[in-house]
mmCIF file of C-alpha atoms in Angstrom:
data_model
loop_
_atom_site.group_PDB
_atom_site.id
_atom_site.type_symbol
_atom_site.label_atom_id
_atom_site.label_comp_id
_atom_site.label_asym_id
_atom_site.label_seq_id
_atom_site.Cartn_x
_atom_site.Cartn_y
_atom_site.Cartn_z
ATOM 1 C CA UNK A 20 -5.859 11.554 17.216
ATOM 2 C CA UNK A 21 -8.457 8.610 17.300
ATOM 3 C CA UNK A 22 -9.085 6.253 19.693
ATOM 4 C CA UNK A 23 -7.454 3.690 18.043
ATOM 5 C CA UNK A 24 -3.469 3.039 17.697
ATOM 6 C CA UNK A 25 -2.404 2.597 14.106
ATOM 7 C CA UNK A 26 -3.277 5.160 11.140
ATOM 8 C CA UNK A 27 -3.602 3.612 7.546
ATOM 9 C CA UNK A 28 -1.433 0.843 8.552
ATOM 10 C CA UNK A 29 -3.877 -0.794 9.847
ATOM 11 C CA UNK A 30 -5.292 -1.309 6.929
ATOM 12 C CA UNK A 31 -2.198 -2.080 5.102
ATOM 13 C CA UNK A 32 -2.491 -5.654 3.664
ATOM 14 C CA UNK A 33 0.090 -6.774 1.434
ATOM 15 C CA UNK A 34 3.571 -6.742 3.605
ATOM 16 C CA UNK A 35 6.924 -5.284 4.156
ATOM 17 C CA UNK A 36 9.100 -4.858 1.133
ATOM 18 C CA UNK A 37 12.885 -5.280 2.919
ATOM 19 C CA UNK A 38 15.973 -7.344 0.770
ATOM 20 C CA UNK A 39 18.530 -9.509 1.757
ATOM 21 C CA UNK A 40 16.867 -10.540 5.039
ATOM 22 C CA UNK A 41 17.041 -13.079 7.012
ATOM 23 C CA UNK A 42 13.682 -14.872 6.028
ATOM 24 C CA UNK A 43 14.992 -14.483 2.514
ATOM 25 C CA UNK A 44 17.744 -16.871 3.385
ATOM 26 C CA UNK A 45 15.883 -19.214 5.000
ATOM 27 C CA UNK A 46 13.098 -19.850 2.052
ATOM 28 C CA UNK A 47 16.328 -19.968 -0.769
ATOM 29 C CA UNK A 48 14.825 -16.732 -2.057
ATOM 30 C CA UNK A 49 17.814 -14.572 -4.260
ATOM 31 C CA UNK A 50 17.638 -10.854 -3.752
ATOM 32 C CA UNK A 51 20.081 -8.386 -3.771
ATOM 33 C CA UNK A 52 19.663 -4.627 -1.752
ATOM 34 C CA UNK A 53 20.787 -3.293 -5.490
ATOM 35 C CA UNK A 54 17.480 -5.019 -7.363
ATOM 36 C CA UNK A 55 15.116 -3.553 -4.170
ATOM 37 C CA UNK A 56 17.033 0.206 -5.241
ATOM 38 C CA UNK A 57 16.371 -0.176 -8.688
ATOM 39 C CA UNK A 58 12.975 -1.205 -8.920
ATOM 40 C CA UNK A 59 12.159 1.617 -6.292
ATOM 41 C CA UNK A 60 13.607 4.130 -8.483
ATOM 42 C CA UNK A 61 11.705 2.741 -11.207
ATOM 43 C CA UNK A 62 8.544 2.777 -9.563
ATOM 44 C CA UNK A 63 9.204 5.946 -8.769
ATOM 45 C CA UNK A 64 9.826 7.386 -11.761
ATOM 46 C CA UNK A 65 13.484 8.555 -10.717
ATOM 47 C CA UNK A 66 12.386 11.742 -9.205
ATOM 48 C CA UNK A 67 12.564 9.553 -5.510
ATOM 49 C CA UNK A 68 15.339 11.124 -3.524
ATOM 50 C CA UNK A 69 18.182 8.424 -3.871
ATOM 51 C CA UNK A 70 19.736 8.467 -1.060
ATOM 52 C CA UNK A 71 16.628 8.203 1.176
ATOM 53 C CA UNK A 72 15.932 5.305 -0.831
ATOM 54 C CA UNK A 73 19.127 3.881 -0.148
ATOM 55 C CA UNK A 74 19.314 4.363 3.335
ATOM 56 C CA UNK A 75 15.525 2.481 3.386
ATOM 57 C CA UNK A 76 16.881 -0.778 1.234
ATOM 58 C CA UNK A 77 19.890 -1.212 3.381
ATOM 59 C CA UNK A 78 18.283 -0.699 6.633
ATOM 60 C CA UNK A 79 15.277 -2.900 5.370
ATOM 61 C CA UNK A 80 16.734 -6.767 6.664
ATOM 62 C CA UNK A 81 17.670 -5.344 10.152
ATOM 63 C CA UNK A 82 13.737 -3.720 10.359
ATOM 64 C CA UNK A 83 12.445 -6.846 9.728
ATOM 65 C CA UNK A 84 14.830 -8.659 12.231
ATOM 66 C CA UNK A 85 13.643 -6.358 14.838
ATOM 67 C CA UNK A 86 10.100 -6.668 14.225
ATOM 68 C CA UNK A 87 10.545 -10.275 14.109
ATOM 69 C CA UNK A 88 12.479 -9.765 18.052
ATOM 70 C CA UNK A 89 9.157 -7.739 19.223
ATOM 71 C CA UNK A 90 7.407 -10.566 17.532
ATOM 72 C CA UNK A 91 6.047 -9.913 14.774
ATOM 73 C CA UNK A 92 5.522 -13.188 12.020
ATOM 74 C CA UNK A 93 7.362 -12.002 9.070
ATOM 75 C CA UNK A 94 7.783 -15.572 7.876
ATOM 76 C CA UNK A 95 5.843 -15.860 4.444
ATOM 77 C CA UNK A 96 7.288 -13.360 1.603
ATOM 78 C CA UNK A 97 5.329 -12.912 -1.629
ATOM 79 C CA UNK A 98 6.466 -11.321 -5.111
ATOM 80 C CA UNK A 99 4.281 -8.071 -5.287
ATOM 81 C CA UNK A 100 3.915 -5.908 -8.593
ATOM 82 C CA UNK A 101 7.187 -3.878 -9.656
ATOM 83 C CA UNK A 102 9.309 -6.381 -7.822
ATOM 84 C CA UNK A 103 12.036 -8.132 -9.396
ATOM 85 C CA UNK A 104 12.157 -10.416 -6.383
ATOM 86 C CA UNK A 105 9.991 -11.931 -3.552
ATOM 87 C CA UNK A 106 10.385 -9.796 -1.198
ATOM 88 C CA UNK A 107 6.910 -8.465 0.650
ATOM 89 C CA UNK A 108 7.623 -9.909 4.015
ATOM 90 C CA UNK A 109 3.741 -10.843 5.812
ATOM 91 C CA UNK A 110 2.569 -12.887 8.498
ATOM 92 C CA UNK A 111 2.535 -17.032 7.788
ATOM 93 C CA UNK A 112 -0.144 -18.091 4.767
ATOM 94 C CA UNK A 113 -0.327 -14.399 3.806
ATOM 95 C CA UNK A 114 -2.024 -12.771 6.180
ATOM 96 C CA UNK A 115 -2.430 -9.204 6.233
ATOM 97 C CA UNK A 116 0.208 -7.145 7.911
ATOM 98 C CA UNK A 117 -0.627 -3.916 9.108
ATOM 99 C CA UNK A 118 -2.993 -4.669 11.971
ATOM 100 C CA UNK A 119 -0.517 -7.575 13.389
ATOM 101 C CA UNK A 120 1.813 -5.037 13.206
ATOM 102 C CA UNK A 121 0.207 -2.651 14.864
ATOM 103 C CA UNK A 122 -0.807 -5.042 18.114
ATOM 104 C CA UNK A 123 3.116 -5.777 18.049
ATOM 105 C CA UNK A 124 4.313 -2.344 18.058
ATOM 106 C CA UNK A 125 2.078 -0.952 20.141
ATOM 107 C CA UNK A 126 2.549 -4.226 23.153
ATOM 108 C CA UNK A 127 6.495 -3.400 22.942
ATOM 109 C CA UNK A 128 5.711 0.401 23.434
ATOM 110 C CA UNK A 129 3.725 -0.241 26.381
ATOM 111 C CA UNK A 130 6.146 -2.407 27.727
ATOM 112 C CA UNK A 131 8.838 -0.107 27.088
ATOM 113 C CA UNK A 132 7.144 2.545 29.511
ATOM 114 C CA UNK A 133 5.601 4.507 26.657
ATOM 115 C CA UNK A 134 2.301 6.058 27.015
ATOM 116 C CA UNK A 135 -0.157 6.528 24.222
ATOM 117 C CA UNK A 136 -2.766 9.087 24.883
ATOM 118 C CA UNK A 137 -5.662 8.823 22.095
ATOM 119 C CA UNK A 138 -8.819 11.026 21.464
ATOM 120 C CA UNK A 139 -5.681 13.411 21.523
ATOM 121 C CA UNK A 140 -5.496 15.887 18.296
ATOM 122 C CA UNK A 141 -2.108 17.940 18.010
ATOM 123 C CA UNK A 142 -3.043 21.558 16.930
ATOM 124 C CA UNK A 143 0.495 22.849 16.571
ATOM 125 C CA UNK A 144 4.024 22.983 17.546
ATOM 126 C CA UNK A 145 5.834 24.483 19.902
ATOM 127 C CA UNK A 146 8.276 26.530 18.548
ATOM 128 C CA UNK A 147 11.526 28.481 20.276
ATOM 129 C CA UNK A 148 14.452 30.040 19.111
ATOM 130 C CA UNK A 149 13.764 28.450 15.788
ATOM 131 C CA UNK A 150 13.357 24.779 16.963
ATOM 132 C CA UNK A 151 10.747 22.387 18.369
ATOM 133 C CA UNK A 152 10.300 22.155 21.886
ATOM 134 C CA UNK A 153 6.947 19.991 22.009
ATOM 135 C CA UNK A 154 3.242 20.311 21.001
ATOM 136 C CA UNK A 155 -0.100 21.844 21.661
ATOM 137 C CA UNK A 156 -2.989 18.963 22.219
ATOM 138 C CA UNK A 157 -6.426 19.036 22.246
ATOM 139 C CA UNK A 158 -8.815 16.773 23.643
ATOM 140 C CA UNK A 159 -12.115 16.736 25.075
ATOM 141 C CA UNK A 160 -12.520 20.540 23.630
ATOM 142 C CA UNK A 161 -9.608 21.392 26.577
ATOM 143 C CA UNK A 162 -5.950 22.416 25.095
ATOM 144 C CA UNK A 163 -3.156 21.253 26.654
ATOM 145 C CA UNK A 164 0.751 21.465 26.025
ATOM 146 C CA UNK A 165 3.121 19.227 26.095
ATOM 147 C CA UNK A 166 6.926 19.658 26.545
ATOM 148 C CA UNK A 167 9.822 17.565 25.363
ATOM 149 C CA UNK A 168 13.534 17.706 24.005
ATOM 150 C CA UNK A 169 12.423 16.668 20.200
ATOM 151 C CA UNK A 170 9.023 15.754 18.257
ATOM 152 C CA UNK A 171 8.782 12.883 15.683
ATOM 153 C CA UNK A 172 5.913 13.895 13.370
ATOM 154 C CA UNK A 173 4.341 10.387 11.926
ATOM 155 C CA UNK A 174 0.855 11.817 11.492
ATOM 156 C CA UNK A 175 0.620 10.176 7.791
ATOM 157 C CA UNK A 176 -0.421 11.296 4.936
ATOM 158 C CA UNK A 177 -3.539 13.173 3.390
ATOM 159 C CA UNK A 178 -5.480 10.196 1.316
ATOM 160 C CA UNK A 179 -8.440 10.787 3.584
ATOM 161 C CA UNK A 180 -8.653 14.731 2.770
ATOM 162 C CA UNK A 181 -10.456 15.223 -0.880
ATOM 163 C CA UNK A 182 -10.107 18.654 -0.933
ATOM 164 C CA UNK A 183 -6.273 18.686 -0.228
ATOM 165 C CA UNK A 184 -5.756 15.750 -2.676
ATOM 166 C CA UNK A 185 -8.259 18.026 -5.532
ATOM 167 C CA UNK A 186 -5.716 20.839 -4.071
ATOM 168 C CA UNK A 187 -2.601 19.103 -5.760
ATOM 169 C CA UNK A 188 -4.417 16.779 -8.267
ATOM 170 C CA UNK A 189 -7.931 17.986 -9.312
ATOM 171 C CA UNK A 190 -8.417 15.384 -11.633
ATOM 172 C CA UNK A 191 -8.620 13.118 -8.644
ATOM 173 C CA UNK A 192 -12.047 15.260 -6.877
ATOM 174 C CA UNK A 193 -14.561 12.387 -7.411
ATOM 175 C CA UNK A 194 -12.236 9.817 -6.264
ATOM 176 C CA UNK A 195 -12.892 7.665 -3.026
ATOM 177 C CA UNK A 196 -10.214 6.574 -0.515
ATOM 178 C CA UNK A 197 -8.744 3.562 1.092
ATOM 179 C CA UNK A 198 -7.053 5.521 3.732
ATOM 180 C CA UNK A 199 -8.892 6.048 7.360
ATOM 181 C CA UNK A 200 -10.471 8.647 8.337
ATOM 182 C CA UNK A 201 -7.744 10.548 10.487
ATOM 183 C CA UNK A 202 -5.376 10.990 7.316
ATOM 184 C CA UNK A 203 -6.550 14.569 6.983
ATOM 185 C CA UNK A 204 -2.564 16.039 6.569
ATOM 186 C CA UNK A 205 -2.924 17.874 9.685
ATOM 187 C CA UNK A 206 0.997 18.174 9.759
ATOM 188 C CA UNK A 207 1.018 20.712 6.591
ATOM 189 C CA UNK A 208 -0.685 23.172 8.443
ATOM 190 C CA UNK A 209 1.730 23.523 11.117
ATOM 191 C CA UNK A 210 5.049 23.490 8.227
ATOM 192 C CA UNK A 211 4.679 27.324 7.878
ATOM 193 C CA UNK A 212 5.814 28.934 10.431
ATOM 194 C CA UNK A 213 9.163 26.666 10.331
ATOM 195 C CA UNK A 214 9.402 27.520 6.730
ATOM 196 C CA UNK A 215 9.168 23.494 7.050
ATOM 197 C CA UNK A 216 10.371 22.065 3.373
ATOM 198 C CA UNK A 217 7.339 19.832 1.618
ATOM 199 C CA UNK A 218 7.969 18.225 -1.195
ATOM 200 C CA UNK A 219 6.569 15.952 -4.335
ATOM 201 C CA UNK A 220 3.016 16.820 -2.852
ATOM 202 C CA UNK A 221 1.114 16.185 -5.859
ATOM 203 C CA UNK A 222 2.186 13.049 -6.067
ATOM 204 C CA UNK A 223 -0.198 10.698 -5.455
ATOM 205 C CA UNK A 224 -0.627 7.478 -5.805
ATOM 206 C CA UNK A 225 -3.778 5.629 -6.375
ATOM 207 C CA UNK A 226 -4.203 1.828 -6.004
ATOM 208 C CA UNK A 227 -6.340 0.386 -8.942
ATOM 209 C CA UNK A 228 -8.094 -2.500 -6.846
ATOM 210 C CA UNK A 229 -10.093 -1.054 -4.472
ATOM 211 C CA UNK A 230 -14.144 -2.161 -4.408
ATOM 212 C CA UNK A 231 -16.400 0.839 -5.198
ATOM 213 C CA UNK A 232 -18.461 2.808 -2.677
ATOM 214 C CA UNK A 233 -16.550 0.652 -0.051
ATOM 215 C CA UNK A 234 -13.675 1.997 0.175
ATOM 216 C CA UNK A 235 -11.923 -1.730 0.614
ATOM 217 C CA UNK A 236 -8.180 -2.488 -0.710
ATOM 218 C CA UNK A 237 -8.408 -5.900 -2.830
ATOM 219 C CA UNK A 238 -4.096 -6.800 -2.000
ATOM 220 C CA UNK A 239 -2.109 -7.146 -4.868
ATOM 221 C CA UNK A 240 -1.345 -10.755 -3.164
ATOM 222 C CA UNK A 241 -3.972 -12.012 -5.020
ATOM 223 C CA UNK A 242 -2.597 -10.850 -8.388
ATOM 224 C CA UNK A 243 0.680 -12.004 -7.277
ATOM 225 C CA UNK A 244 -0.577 -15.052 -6.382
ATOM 226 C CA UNK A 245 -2.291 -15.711 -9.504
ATOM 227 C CA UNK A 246 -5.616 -13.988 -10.291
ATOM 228 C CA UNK A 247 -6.083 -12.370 -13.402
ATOM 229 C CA UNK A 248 -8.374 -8.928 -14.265
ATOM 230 C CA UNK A 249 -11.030 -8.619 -17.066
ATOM 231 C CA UNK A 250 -13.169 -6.137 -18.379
ATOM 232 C CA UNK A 251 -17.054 -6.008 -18.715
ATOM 233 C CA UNK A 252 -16.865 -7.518 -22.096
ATOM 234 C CA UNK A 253 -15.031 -10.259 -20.133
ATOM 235 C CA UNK A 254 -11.614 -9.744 -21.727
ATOM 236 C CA UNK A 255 -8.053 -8.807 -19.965
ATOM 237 C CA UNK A 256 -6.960 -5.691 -21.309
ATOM 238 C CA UNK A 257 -3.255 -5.022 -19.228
ATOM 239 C CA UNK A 258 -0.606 -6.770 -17.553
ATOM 240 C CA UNK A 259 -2.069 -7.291 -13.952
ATOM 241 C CA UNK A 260 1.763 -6.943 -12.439
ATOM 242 C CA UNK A 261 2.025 -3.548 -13.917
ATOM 243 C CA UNK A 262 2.739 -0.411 -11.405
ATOM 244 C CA UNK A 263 -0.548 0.954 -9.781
ATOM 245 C CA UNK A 264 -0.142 4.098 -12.183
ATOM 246 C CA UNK A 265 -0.244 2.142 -15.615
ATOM 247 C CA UNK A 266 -3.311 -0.476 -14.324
ATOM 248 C CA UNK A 267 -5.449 2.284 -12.472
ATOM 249 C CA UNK A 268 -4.951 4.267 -15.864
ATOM 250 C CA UNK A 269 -5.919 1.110 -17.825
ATOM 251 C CA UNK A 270 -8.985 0.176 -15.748
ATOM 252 C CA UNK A 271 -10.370 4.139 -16.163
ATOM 253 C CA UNK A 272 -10.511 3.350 -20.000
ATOM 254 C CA UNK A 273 -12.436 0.206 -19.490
ATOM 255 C CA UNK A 274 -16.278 0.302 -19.959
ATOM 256 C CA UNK A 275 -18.185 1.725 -16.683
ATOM 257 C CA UNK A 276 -13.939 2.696 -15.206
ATOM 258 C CA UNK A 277 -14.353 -0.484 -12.944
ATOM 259 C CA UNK A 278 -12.976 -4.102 -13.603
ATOM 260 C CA UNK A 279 -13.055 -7.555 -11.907
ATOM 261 C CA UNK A 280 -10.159 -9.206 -10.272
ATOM 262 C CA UNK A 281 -11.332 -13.262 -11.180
ATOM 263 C CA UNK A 282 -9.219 -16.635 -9.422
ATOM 264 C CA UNK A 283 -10.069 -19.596 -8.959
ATOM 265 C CA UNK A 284 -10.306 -21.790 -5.462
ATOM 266 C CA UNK A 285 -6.807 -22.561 -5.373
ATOM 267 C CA UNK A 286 -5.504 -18.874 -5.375
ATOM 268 C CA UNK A 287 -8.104 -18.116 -2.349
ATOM 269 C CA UNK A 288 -6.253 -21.583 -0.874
ATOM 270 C CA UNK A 289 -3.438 -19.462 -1.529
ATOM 271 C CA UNK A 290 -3.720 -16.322 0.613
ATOM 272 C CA UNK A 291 -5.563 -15.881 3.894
ATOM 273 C CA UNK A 292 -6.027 -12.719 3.067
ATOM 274 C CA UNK A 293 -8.868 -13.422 0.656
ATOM 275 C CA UNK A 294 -11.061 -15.302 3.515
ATOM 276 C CA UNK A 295 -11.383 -11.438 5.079
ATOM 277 C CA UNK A 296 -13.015 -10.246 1.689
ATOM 278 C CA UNK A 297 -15.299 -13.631 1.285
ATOM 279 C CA UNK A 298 -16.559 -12.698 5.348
ATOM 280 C CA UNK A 299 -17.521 -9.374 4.261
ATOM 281 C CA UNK A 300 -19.328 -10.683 1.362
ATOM 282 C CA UNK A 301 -17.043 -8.784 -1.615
ATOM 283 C CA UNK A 302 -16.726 -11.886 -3.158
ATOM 284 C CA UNK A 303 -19.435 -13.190 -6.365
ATOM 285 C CA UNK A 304 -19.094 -17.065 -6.290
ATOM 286 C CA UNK A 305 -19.494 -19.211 -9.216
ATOM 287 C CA UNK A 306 -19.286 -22.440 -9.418
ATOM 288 C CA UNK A 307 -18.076 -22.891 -13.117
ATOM 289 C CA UNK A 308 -17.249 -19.870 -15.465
ATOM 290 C CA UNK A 309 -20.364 -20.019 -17.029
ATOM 291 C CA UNK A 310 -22.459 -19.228 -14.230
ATOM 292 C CA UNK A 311 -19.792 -16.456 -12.897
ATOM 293 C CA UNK A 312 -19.984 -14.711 -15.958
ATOM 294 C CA UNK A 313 -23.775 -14.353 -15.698
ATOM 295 C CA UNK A 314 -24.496 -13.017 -12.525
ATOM 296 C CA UNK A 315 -21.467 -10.329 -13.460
ATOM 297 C CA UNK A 316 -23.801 -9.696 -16.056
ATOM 298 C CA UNK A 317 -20.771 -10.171 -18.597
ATOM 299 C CA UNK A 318 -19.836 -12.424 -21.817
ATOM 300 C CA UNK A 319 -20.207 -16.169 -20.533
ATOM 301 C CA UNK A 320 -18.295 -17.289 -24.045
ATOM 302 C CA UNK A 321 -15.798 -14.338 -23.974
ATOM 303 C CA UNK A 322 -14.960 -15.124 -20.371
ATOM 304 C CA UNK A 323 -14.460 -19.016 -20.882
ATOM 305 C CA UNK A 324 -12.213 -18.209 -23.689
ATOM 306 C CA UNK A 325 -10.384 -15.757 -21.743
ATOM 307 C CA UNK A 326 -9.266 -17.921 -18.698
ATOM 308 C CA UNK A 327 -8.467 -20.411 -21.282
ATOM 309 C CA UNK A 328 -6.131 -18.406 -23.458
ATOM 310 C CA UNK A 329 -4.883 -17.468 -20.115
ATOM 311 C CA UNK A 330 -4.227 -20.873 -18.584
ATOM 312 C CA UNK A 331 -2.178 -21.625 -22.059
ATOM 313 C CA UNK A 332 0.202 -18.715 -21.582
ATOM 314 C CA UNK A 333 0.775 -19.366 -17.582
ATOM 315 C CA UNK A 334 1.859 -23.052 -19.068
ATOM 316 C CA UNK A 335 3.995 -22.160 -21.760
ATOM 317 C CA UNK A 336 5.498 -19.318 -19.470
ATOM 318 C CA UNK A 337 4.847 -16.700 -21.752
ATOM 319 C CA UNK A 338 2.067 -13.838 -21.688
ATOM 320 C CA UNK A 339 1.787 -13.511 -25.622
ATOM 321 C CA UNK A 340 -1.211 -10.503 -24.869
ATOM 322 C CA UNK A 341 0.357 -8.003 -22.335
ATOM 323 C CA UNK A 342 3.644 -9.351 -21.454
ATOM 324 C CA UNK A 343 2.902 -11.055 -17.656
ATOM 325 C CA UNK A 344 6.194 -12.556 -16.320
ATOM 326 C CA UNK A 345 6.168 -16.245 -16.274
ATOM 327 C CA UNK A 346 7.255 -15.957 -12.281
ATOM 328 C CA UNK A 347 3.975 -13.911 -12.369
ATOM 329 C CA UNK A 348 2.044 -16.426 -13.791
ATOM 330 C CA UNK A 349 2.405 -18.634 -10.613
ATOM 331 C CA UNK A 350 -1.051 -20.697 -11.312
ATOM 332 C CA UNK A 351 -3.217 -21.711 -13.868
ATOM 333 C CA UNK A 352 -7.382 -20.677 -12.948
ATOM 334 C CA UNK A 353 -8.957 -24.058 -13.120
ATOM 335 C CA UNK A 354 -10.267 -25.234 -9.850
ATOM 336 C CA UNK A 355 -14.124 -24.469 -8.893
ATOM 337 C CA UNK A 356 -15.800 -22.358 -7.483
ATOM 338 C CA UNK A 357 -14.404 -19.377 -9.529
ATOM 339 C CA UNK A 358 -14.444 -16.036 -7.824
ATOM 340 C CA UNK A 359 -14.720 -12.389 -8.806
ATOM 341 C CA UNK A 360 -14.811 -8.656 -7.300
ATOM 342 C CA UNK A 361 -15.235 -5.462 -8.984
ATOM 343 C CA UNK A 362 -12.893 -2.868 -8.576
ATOM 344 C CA UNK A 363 -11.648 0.233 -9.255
ATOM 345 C CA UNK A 364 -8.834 3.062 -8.731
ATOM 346 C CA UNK A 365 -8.875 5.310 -5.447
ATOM 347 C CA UNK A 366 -6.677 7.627 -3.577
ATOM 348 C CA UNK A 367 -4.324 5.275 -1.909
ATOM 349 C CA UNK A 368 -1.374 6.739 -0.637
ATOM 350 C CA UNK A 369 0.164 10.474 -0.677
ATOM 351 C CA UNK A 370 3.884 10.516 -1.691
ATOM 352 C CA UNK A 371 5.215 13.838 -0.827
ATOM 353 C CA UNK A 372 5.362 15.766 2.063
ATOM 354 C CA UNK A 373 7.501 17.137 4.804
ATOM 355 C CA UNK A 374 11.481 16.889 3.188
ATOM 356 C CA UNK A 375 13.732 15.344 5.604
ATOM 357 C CA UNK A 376 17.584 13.800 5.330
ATOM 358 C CA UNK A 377 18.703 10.124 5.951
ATOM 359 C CA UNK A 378 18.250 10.786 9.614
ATOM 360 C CA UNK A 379 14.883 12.000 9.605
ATOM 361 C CA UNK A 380 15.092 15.449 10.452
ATOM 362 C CA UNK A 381 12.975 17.837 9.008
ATOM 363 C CA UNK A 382 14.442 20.241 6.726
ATOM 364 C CA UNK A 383 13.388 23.943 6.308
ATOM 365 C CA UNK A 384 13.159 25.397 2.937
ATOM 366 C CA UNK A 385 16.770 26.851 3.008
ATOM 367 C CA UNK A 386 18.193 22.852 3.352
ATOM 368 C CA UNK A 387 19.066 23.059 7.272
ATOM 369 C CA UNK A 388 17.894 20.878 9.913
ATOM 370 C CA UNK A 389 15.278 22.080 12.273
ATOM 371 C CA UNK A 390 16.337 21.228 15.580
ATOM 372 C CA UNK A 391 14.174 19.276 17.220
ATOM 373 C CA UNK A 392 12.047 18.422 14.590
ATOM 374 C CA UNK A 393 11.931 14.457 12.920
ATOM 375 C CA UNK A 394 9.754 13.221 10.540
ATOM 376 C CA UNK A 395 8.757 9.496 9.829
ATOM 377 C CA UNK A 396 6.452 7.196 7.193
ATOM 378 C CA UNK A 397 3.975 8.357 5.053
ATOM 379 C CA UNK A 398 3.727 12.145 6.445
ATOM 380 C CA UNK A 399 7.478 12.588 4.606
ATOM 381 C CA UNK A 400 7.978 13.508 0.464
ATOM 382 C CA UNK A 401 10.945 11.933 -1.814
ATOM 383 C CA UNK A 402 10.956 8.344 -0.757
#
């Protein structure tokens, strides 16, 4: 639809989530495809569709095995929030994932014969006898068809649409968006004359680090890989490794609904991620707590004895406050300069949407496979 391969992926930073894989081994990480199943069902609230996320954990090693063939660097894995395990699979040091990705996906399609057309919008399907037999274009204000045996829909989701997101969850009008500006749901409009199946479309997820009037994703990486989150009265006030739900609820309730993610030099040592948000200038610099604390405009004493309580807890293994995991805890904030960024909750990612089986065919309302008719990623419900 743009002129760009890639949809939100691109700007997906933290890594693949995939157990029992073959960089796993190698690193003397222990996971098991059971742990990856329950904590999904747990993040999910158990209204996920099992066995969709069954059939994702146990094809998840081989996925990252054949990314890895096409050549994709897979080779650092991090411990992410709602994880038992490490197991977000990312590109050496931490880099972000979704653009490498990307550039690796779209080289083996290319070499593989396949031809992406962009500045291409699809208007509808093409429908026959009750199954798909390609899809209606548009580009350059002429209309076009196109003609083929099956269509995989994997148009994403609808983060990037307010008034659809307002539609399902009003309470979320004012919010901004991490997503890019093509995820507008353009599939839904072409589900009803299938009687195409959507489902879980109100829920929606929101990710609770994202800087305000930007529109940028702060990872969870850096949480994972140490930082902590404080208030404007320069106090933590939740468990940073909670789900995105229970921290973007916990940061609305804090003064002004915005909070600061704070680490210290060796966490940005840590991920390479981090050096991206420094080069757009997202990151306030101090170079002892003191003088971070006053240009945030927030308690210099209250944040000094914050980072301290802090440090004791992440050495005695045990988050007496909120309850961190000591494997969350992975480093004490103590080297200068100290770092901070404001943040707050937006419209991340849309969880329902078209209802599909373990083989990714769409489903009409009824429960039958539309021939023709596949679904895949972020533009699909239940997962």
């Amino acid at each position: 639809k743009r002129g760009l391969a890639g949809g939100n992926t691109n700007y997906a930073t933290g890594g693949l989530n995939a157990s029992e894989t073959s960089v796993q081994q190698k690193l003397g990480i222990q996971d098991s495809n059971e742990q990856y199943f329950e904590d999904t069902m747990k993040g999910g609230k158990n209204i996920n569709d099992a066995a969709l996320v069954r059939n994702m954990v146990n094809l998840s090693a081989e996925t990252v095995d054949w990314l890895i063939s096409l050549g994709a660097d897979l080779t650092d894995v991090g411990k992410m929030a709602g994880s038992t395990n490490p197991r977000t699979h990312r590109p050496k040091g931490g880099g972000a994932v979704g653009g490498h990705l990307v550039d690796v996906l779209k080289k083996a399609a290319e070499d593989s014969g396949v031809e992406i057309r962009y500045d291409s919008t699809v208007t509808d399907l093409i429908v026959k006898n009750g199954g798909v037999h390609g899809v209606k274009v548009e580009s350059n204000g002429k209309i076009y068809t196109v003609k083929s045996k099956a269509v995989v829909i994997a148009s994403g989701g609808f983060g990037a649409n307010i008034a659809m997101v307002a539609q399902y969850r009003p309470e979320f009008k004012d919010f901004g968006t991490t997503n890019q500006s093509g995820a507008t749901g353009d599939a839904f409009t072409w589900a009803k004359q299938l009687d195409i199946a959507l489902t879980q479309m109100e829920q929606i997820q929101t990710h609770p680090t994202v800087v305000p009037k930007k529109g940028v994703m702060i990872t969870e990486a850096v949480r994972g890989n140490g930082a902590i989150m404080v208030n404007r009265e320069g106090k933590r006030f939740n468990n940073e490794m909670a789900t995105r739900d229970v921290l973007s609820s916990a940061i609305l309730e804090q003064t002004g609904k915005t909070a600061f993610i704070l680490f210290d030099q060796n966490v940005r040592d840590s991920l390479k991620a981090i050096e991206g948000y420094a080069r757009n200038g997202l990151l306030t610099e101090g170079e002892t707590l003191t003088s971070l604390a006053e240009k945030l405009a927030i308690s210099q004493a209250e944040l000094e004895n914050t980072v301290k309580k802090y440090n004791a807890f992440q050495a005695a293994g045990k988050d007496e406050d909120f309850g961190r995991a000591a494997s969350d805890m992975t480093r004490p904030i103590v080297k200068a300069p100290f770092y901070a960024v404001e943040v707050a909750p937006a419209v991340h990612h849309t969880m329902g949407g078209i209802k599909i089986n373990t083989k990714s065919e769409a489903l009409n309302n009824s429960g039958a496979v539309i021939p023709g008719l596949f679904a895949a990623g972020e533009v699909t419900g239940g997962i």
